[in-house]
mmCIF file of C-alpha atoms and ligand atoms in Angstrom:
data_model
loop_
_atom_site.group_PDB
_atom_site.id
_atom_site.type_symbol
_atom_site.label_atom_id
_atom_site.label_comp_id
_atom_site.label_asym_id
_atom_site.label_seq_id
_atom_site.Cartn_x
_atom_site.Cartn_y
_atom_site.Cartn_z
ATOM 1 C CA MET T 892 -24.054 -18.375 80.303
ATOM 2 C CA ILE T 893 -22.820 -16.719 83.461
ATOM 3 C CA ILE T 894 -19.255 -15.564 84.082
ATOM 4 C CA HIS T 895 -17.817 -14.428 87.390
ATOM 5 C CA THR T 896 -15.991 -11.106 87.546
ATOM 6 C CA PRO T 897 -14.522 -9.247 90.544
ATOM 7 C CA LEU T 898 -17.791 -7.246 90.512
ATOM 8 C CA GLY T 899 -20.002 -10.326 90.604
ATOM 9 C CA ALA T 900 -21.897 -12.573 88.198
ATOM 10 C CA VAL T 901 -22.543 -11.386 84.640
ATOM 11 C CA GLY T 902 -24.979 -12.946 82.187
ATOM 12 C CA LEU T 903 -23.978 -13.113 78.562
ATOM 13 C CA ALA T 904 -24.624 -14.841 75.270
ATOM 14 C CA GLU T 905 -22.222 -15.033 72.378
ATOM 15 C CA SER T 906 -21.868 -16.284 68.831
ATOM 16 C CA GLY T 907 -19.349 -16.164 65.994
ATOM 17 C CA SER T 908 -15.593 -15.843 66.239
ATOM 18 C CA GLY T 909 -13.071 -13.119 65.536
ATOM 19 C CA VAL T 910 -13.061 -9.446 66.471
ATOM 20 C CA PRO T 911 -15.235 -8.917 69.586
ATOM 21 C CA VAL T 912 -18.396 -6.844 69.235
ATOM 22 C CA VAL T 913 -19.999 -6.142 72.620
ATOM 23 C CA LEU T 914 -23.729 -5.429 72.509
ATOM 24 C CA LEU T 915 -25.396 -3.411 75.287
ATOM 25 C CA HIS T 916 -29.170 -3.517 75.608
ATOM 26 C CA GLY T 917 -31.662 -0.744 76.316
ATOM 27 C CA PHE T 918 -33.998 -0.114 79.243
ATOM 28 C CA PRO T 919 -35.449 -2.313 80.691
ATOM 29 C CA HIS T 920 -34.238 -5.142 78.502
ATOM 30 C CA ASP T 921 -31.714 -7.950 78.851
ATOM 31 C CA ARG T 922 -29.263 -9.758 76.595
ATOM 32 C CA ALA T 923 -32.103 -11.546 74.789
ATOM 33 C CA LEU T 924 -32.738 -8.272 72.974
ATOM 34 C CA TRP T 925 -29.805 -9.158 70.726
ATOM 35 C CA ALA T 926 -31.008 -12.656 69.743
ATOM 36 C CA PRO T 927 -31.643 -11.574 66.109
ATOM 37 C CA GLN T 928 -28.051 -10.345 65.845
ATOM 38 C CA LEU T 929 -26.509 -13.383 67.570
ATOM 39 C CA ALA T 930 -28.370 -15.588 65.101
ATOM 40 C CA TYR T 931 -26.399 -14.024 62.208
ATOM 41 C CA PRO T 932 -23.010 -12.721 63.378
ATOM 42 C CA ALA T 933 -20.994 -10.991 60.674
ATOM 43 C CA SER T 934 -18.245 -13.233 59.320
ATOM 44 C CA GLY T 935 -14.993 -12.708 61.244
ATOM 45 C CA PHE T 936 -16.688 -11.206 64.315
ATOM 46 C CA ARG T 937 -17.584 -12.494 67.776
ATOM 47 C CA TYR T 938 -20.822 -10.982 69.054
ATOM 48 C CA ILE T 939 -21.148 -10.788 72.849
ATOM 49 C CA ALA T 940 -24.486 -9.675 74.333
ATOM 50 C CA LEU T 941 -24.255 -8.733 78.009
ATOM 51 C CA ASP T 942 -26.905 -8.413 80.695
ATOM 52 C CA LEU T 943 -26.299 -4.929 82.103
ATOM 53 C CA PRO T 944 -26.049 -4.624 85.923
ATOM 54 C CA GLY T 945 -29.259 -5.696 87.644
ATOM 55 C CA PHE T 946 -30.765 -7.243 84.484
ATOM 56 C CA GLY T 947 -30.950 -10.884 83.412
ATOM 57 C CA ASP T 948 -28.248 -12.861 85.207
ATOM 58 C CA SER T 949 -26.063 -9.865 86.097
ATOM 59 C CA VAL T 950 -25.961 -8.695 89.683
ATOM 60 C CA GLN T 951 -26.714 -5.105 90.686
ATOM 61 C CA LEU T 952 -23.699 -2.911 91.431
ATOM 62 C CA ALA T 953 -23.141 -0.966 94.624
ATOM 63 C CA GLU T 954 -23.345 2.268 92.626
ATOM 64 C CA ALA T 955 -26.171 3.041 90.196
ATOM 65 C CA ASN T 956 -24.447 5.326 87.735
ATOM 66 C CA LEU T 957 -23.109 4.985 84.215
ATOM 67 C CA ASP T 958 -19.491 5.682 85.161
ATOM 68 C CA ALA T 959 -19.622 2.709 87.545
ATOM 69 C CA TRP T 960 -21.250 0.667 84.775
ATOM 70 C CA ALA T 961 -18.469 1.707 82.359
ATOM 71 C CA ASP T 962 -15.845 0.485 84.835
ATOM 72 C CA TRP T 963 -17.891 -2.703 85.279
ATOM 73 C CA LEU T 964 -17.751 -3.197 81.494
ATOM 74 C CA ALA T 965 -13.968 -2.798 81.579
ATOM 75 C CA ALA T 966 -13.839 -5.450 84.341
ATOM 76 C CA VAL T 967 -16.021 -7.778 82.242
ATOM 77 C CA LEU T 968 -13.632 -7.372 79.291
ATOM 78 C CA ASP T 969 -10.672 -8.020 81.613
ATOM 79 C CA THR T 970 -12.291 -11.235 82.832
ATOM 80 C CA MET T 971 -12.887 -12.299 79.227
ATOM 81 C CA LYS T 972 -9.299 -11.346 78.340
ATOM 82 C CA ILE T 973 -10.503 -8.907 75.700
ATOM 83 C CA ASP T 974 -8.304 -5.871 75.291
ATOM 84 C CA ARG T 975 -10.293 -3.890 72.696
ATOM 85 C CA ALA T 976 -13.754 -4.374 71.271
ATOM 86 C CA VAL T 977 -16.353 -2.793 69.067
ATOM 87 C CA ILE T 978 -18.844 -1.352 71.567
ATOM 88 C CA GLY T 979 -22.457 -1.239 70.423
ATOM 89 C CA GLY T 980 -25.373 0.026 72.451
ATOM 90 C CA LEU T 981 -29.068 0.580 71.886
ATOM 91 C CA SER T 982 -30.626 3.526 73.719
ATOM 92 C CA MET T 983 -29.490 3.092 77.364
ATOM 93 C CA GLY T 984 -26.721 0.888 75.936
ATOM 94 C CA GLY T 985 -25.691 3.854 73.779
ATOM 95 C CA TYR T 986 -25.529 6.128 76.838
ATOM 96 C CA LEU T 987 -23.239 3.525 78.403
ATOM 97 C CA ALA T 988 -21.138 3.360 75.227
ATOM 98 C CA PHE T 989 -20.548 7.137 75.507
ATOM 99 C CA ALA T 990 -19.534 6.750 79.181
ATOM 100 C CA PHE T 991 -17.237 3.850 78.282
ATOM 101 C CA TRP T 992 -15.612 5.949 75.556
ATOM 102 C CA ARG T 993 -14.956 8.744 78.074
ATOM 103 C CA ARG T 994 -13.440 6.431 80.689
ATOM 104 C CA HIS T 995 -11.786 3.699 78.607
ATOM 105 C CA PRO T 996 -11.206 5.041 75.085
ATOM 106 C CA GLY T 997 -8.218 2.788 74.466
ATOM 107 C CA ARG T 998 -10.460 -0.253 74.708
ATOM 108 C CA VAL T 999 -12.842 0.832 71.953
ATOM 109 C CA SER T 1000 -12.093 -0.123 68.347
ATOM 110 C CA ALA T 1001 -15.396 1.206 66.956
ATOM 111 C CA LEU T 1002 -18.770 2.420 68.211
ATOM 112 C CA ILE T 1003 -22.304 1.509 67.241
ATOM 113 C CA LEU T 1004 -24.945 3.879 68.574
ATOM 114 C CA ALA T 1005 -28.477 2.656 67.906
ATOM 115 C CA ASP T 1006 -31.690 4.521 68.756
ATOM 116 C CA THR T 1007 -29.979 6.690 71.307
ATOM 117 C CA ARG T 1008 -29.068 10.321 71.962
ATOM 118 C CA ALA T 1009 -26.093 12.322 73.243
ATOM 119 C CA GLY T 1010 -27.973 14.729 75.510
ATOM 120 C CA ALA T 1011 -28.738 14.309 79.201
ATOM 121 C CA ASP T 1012 -32.246 14.204 80.703
ATOM 122 C CA SER T 1013 -34.282 17.374 81.013
ATOM 123 C CA GLU T 1014 -35.873 18.206 84.378
ATOM 124 C CA GLU T 1015 -39.172 16.925 82.986
ATOM 125 C CA ALA T 1016 -37.562 13.624 81.948
ATOM 126 C CA ARG T 1017 -35.992 13.256 85.402
ATOM 127 C CA ALA T 1018 -39.387 13.784 87.032
ATOM 128 C CA LYS T 1019 -40.842 11.017 84.833
ATOM 129 C CA ARG T 1020 -38.015 8.678 85.859
ATOM 130 C CA ARG T 1021 -38.793 9.330 89.522
ATOM 131 C CA GLU T 1022 -42.476 8.586 88.858
ATOM 132 C CA MET T 1023 -41.464 5.328 87.196
ATOM 133 C CA GLN T 1024 -39.300 4.391 90.178
ATOM 134 C CA SER T 1025 -42.334 4.851 92.425
ATOM 135 C CA LEU T 1026 -44.478 2.855 90.000
ATOM 136 C CA VAL T 1027 -42.140 -0.135 89.864
ATOM 137 C CA LEU T 1028 -41.685 -0.144 93.631
ATOM 138 C CA ALA T 1029 -45.452 -0.060 94.163
ATOM 139 C CA GLU T 1030 -46.676 -2.285 91.343
ATOM 140 C CA GLY T 1031 -43.721 -4.233 89.937
ATOM 141 C CA SER T 1032 -42.175 -4.586 86.497
ATOM 142 C CA GLY T 1033 -45.450 -5.497 84.798
ATOM 143 C CA ALA T 1034 -46.694 -1.946 85.340
ATOM 144 C CA VAL T 1035 -43.544 -0.589 83.691
ATOM 145 C CA ALA T 1036 -43.985 -2.945 80.743
ATOM 146 C CA GLU T 1037 -47.593 -1.795 80.319
ATOM 147 C CA LYS T 1038 -46.537 1.844 80.403
ATOM 148 C CA MET T 1039 -43.660 1.451 77.961
ATOM 149 C CA ILE T 1040 -44.620 -1.148 75.379
ATOM 150 C CA GLY T 1041 -46.790 1.142 73.244
ATOM 151 C CA GLY T 1042 -44.098 3.753 72.652
ATOM 152 C CA MET T 1043 -41.235 1.321 72.407
ATOM 153 C CA VAL T 1044 -42.058 -0.130 69.010
ATOM 154 C CA GLY T 1045 -43.019 1.595 65.770
ATOM 155 C CA LYS T 1046 -46.533 1.695 64.286
ATOM 156 C CA SER T 1047 -45.832 -1.066 61.805
ATOM 157 C CA THR T 1048 -44.516 -3.426 64.508
ATOM 158 C CA ARG T 1049 -47.429 -2.559 66.797
ATOM 159 C CA GLU T 1050 -49.955 -3.383 64.066
ATOM 160 C CA LYS T 1051 -48.308 -6.306 62.293
ATOM 161 C CA ARG T 1052 -45.723 -7.962 64.555
ATOM 162 C CA ALA T 1053 -47.523 -9.288 67.632
ATOM 163 C CA ASP T 1054 -44.639 -11.772 68.073
ATOM 164 C CA VAL T 1055 -42.073 -8.981 68.495
ATOM 165 C CA VAL T 1056 -44.353 -7.043 70.845
ATOM 166 C CA ALA T 1057 -44.819 -10.197 72.952
ATOM 167 C CA ILE T 1058 -41.049 -10.823 73.154
ATOM 168 C CA LEU T 1059 -40.395 -7.263 74.336
ATOM 169 C CA ASP T 1060 -43.299 -7.289 76.755
ATOM 170 C CA ALA T 1061 -42.057 -10.533 78.360
ATOM 171 C CA MET T 1062 -38.507 -9.154 78.532
ATOM 172 C CA MET T 1063 -39.672 -6.059 80.408
ATOM 173 C CA ARG T 1064 -41.904 -8.058 82.757
ATOM 174 C CA ARG T 1065 -39.037 -10.297 83.820
ATOM 175 C CA ALA T 1066 -36.759 -7.335 84.630
ATOM 176 C CA SER T 1067 -36.130 -7.090 88.362
ATOM 177 C CA VAL T 1068 -37.482 -4.199 90.417
ATOM 178 C CA GLY T 1069 -33.966 -3.449 91.690
ATOM 179 C CA GLY T 1070 -32.542 -3.490 88.175
ATOM 180 C CA ILE T 1071 -35.218 -1.069 86.975
ATOM 181 C CA THR T 1072 -34.873 1.381 89.875
ATOM 182 C CA ASP T 1073 -31.063 1.390 89.601
ATOM 183 C CA ALA T 1074 -31.148 1.879 85.836
ATOM 184 C CA LEU T 1075 -33.630 4.758 86.175
ATOM 185 C CA GLN T 1076 -31.263 6.392 88.660
ATOM 186 C CA ALA T 1077 -28.304 5.909 86.312
ATOM 187 C CA LEU T 1078 -30.305 7.271 83.380
ATOM 188 C CA MET T 1079 -31.534 10.399 85.152
ATOM 189 C CA ASP T 1080 -28.082 11.179 86.590
ATOM 190 C CA ARG T 1081 -26.151 10.535 83.396
ATOM 191 C CA ASP T 1082 -23.696 13.078 82.064
ATOM 192 C CA ASP T 1083 -24.412 15.011 78.918
ATOM 193 C CA SER T 1084 -22.412 13.448 76.077
ATOM 194 C CA THR T 1085 -22.806 16.340 73.640
ATOM 195 C CA GLU T 1086 -19.199 17.455 74.080
ATOM 196 C CA THR T 1087 -17.973 13.859 74.082
ATOM 197 C CA GLN T 1088 -19.081 13.370 70.496
ATOM 198 C CA GLY T 1089 -16.341 15.577 69.080
ATOM 199 C CA THR T 1090 -13.677 13.553 70.918
ATOM 200 C CA ILE T 1091 -14.570 10.282 69.193
ATOM 201 C CA THR T 1092 -11.749 9.095 66.945
ATOM 202 C CA VAL T 1093 -12.915 5.544 66.136
ATOM 203 C CA PRO T 1094 -15.241 4.505 63.300
ATOM 204 C CA THR T 1095 -18.830 5.058 64.397
ATOM 205 C CA LEU T 1096 -22.111 3.794 63.021
ATOM 206 C CA VAL T 1097 -25.283 5.571 64.131
ATOM 207 C CA MET T 1098 -28.526 3.704 63.474
ATOM 208 C CA CYS T 1099 -32.155 4.588 64.075
ATOM 209 C CA GLY T 1100 -35.602 3.228 63.320
ATOM 210 C CA GLU T 1101 -37.407 5.743 61.140
ATOM 211 C CA ASP T 1102 -40.467 5.506 63.405
ATOM 212 C CA ASP T 1103 -38.559 5.862 66.685
ATOM 213 C CA THR T 1104 -40.476 8.332 68.849
ATOM 214 C CA LEU T 1105 -38.388 7.900 72.048
ATOM 215 C CA THR T 1106 -35.073 8.870 70.434
ATOM 216 C CA PRO T 1107 -36.217 10.284 67.096
ATOM 217 C CA VAL T 1108 -34.170 10.307 63.883
ATOM 218 C CA ALA T 1109 -33.272 13.980 64.477
ATOM 219 C CA GLU T 1110 -31.179 12.852 67.474
ATOM 220 C CA SER T 1111 -29.255 10.431 65.266
ATOM 221 C CA ARG T 1112 -28.699 13.050 62.579
ATOM 222 C CA ALA T 1113 -27.323 15.398 65.248
ATOM 223 C CA MET T 1114 -24.917 12.673 66.442
ATOM 224 C CA VAL T 1115 -23.690 12.063 62.895
ATOM 225 C CA ASP T 1116 -23.120 15.796 62.448
ATOM 226 C CA ALA T 1117 -21.092 15.904 65.679
ATOM 227 C CA ILE T 1118 -19.081 12.653 65.515
ATOM 228 C CA PRO T 1119 -16.203 12.971 63.048
ATOM 229 C CA GLY T 1120 -16.458 10.543 60.116
ATOM 230 C CA SER T 1121 -19.511 8.735 61.483
ATOM 231 C CA ARG T 1122 -22.134 7.236 59.212
ATOM 232 C CA LEU T 1123 -25.917 7.022 59.519
ATOM 233 C CA GLY T 1124 -28.117 4.020 58.845
ATOM 234 C CA LEU T 1125 -31.870 4.579 58.920
ATOM 235 C CA ILE T 1126 -34.158 1.598 59.335
ATOM 236 C CA PRO T 1127 -37.617 1.758 57.735
ATOM 237 C CA SER T 1128 -40.708 0.317 59.462
ATOM 238 C CA ALA T 1129 -38.972 0.217 62.848
ATOM 239 C CA GLY T 1130 -39.362 2.166 66.076
ATOM 240 C CA HIS T 1131 -37.119 2.427 69.137
ATOM 241 C CA VAL T 1132 -35.944 -1.196 69.184
ATOM 242 C CA SER T 1133 -34.905 -1.278 65.554
ATOM 243 C CA ASN T 1134 -32.611 -4.292 65.984
ATOM 244 C CA ILE T 1135 -35.502 -6.586 66.838
ATOM 245 C CA GLU T 1136 -38.202 -4.840 64.776
ATOM 246 C CA ALA T 1137 -36.271 -4.958 61.490
ATOM 247 C CA PRO T 1138 -33.406 -7.390 62.116
ATOM 248 C CA ALA T 1139 -32.501 -8.062 58.487
ATOM 249 C CA VAL T 1140 -31.895 -4.383 57.724
ATOM 250 C CA PHE T 1141 -30.177 -3.793 61.074
ATOM 251 C CA ASN T 1142 -27.890 -6.817 60.582
ATOM 252 C CA GLY T 1143 -27.048 -5.749 57.044
ATOM 253 C CA LEU T 1144 -26.028 -2.235 58.147
ATOM 254 C CA LEU T 1145 -24.009 -3.683 61.021
ATOM 255 C CA SER T 1146 -22.206 -6.278 58.886
ATOM 256 C CA ASP T 1147 -21.412 -3.750 56.149
ATOM 257 C CA PHE T 1148 -20.002 -1.314 58.712
ATOM 258 C CA LEU T 1149 -17.902 -3.958 60.460
ATOM 259 C CA ALA T 1150 -16.548 -5.366 57.207
ATOM 260 C CA ALA T 1151 -15.722 -1.903 55.880
ATOM 261 C CA THR T 1152 -14.090 -0.443 58.972
ATOM 262 C CA ILE T 1153 -12.560 -3.110 61.169
ATOM 263 C CA ARG T 1154 -9.616 -5.178 60.031
ATOM 264 C CA ARG T 1155 -10.112 -8.912 60.452
ATOM 265 C CA GLY T 1156 -8.082 -10.343 63.298
ATOM 266 C CA GLN T 1157 -7.833 -7.001 65.095
ATOM 267 C CA SER T 1158 -8.821 -7.174 68.725
HETATM 268 C C1 LIG H 768 -34.034 2.767 76.460
HETATM 269 O O1 LIG H 768 -34.609 2.149 75.568
HETATM 270 O O2 LIG H 768 -32.939 2.389 76.893
HETATM 271 C C2 LIG H 768 -34.703 3.954 77.059
HETATM 272 O O3 LIG H 768 -35.734 4.389 76.249
HETATM 273 C C3 LIG H 768 -33.723 5.045 77.292
HETATM 274 C C4 LIG H 768 -34.337 6.229 77.937
HETATM 275 O O4 LIG H 768 -35.387 6.107 78.569
HETATM 276 O O5 LIG H 768 -33.741 7.313 77.850
#
């Protein structure tokens, strides 16, 4: 469905009822990434998967940076009349979750950080983002999908789950050129969240596919060491998009965390 906020149209999908759990996709995905989670929402929870700015049915914002996206997320919650929510993000969605925590901590009841990292881009990573901006402008989203699909999933998914690879490939191909260029800008300019980790006071679940090569397990272990009281869930036979590569394990870790840490009826 599409809702209309003061910052424009926003695409979303939701399922379940109860405490809101907002799910933020990675790059260059859209809300369909979370279909395996929306199919089995944890009892007592309302899962809401958003299209981030410029992806799916959500319009691009005037500013391509994660602070602007964090304020956009607050405006989306306002429009939905949601005061506080569990904020969960995969990769780029995790970077946004950190920015949202910095700017709107009172609106976060718990954090889920999947296949992501706290650090900012290196100079080398920024150069690669600029190359990808040129690539998408010259050749379109298909070229980005071709470049990224191999590293996005783990070995086991690549070899045995052609269906999952096809879903991700199609998702990346339908991403808009403007959405991709804006997101790359936001990613390369993002603040370092290393210091932010120690300020987190809400329950936090860190998850990672054991075969993730884009944001390897070491990054998740470092986040768990730095975020007070956080817990780690590792997902076997999954790469960077662990939620769609191994949904049963991902959903189990998520449900257990939500049931253990968030009181039913809390908003
Ligand atoms: C993502 O999946 O969101 C990207 O891999 C994040 C990144 O490129 O840093």
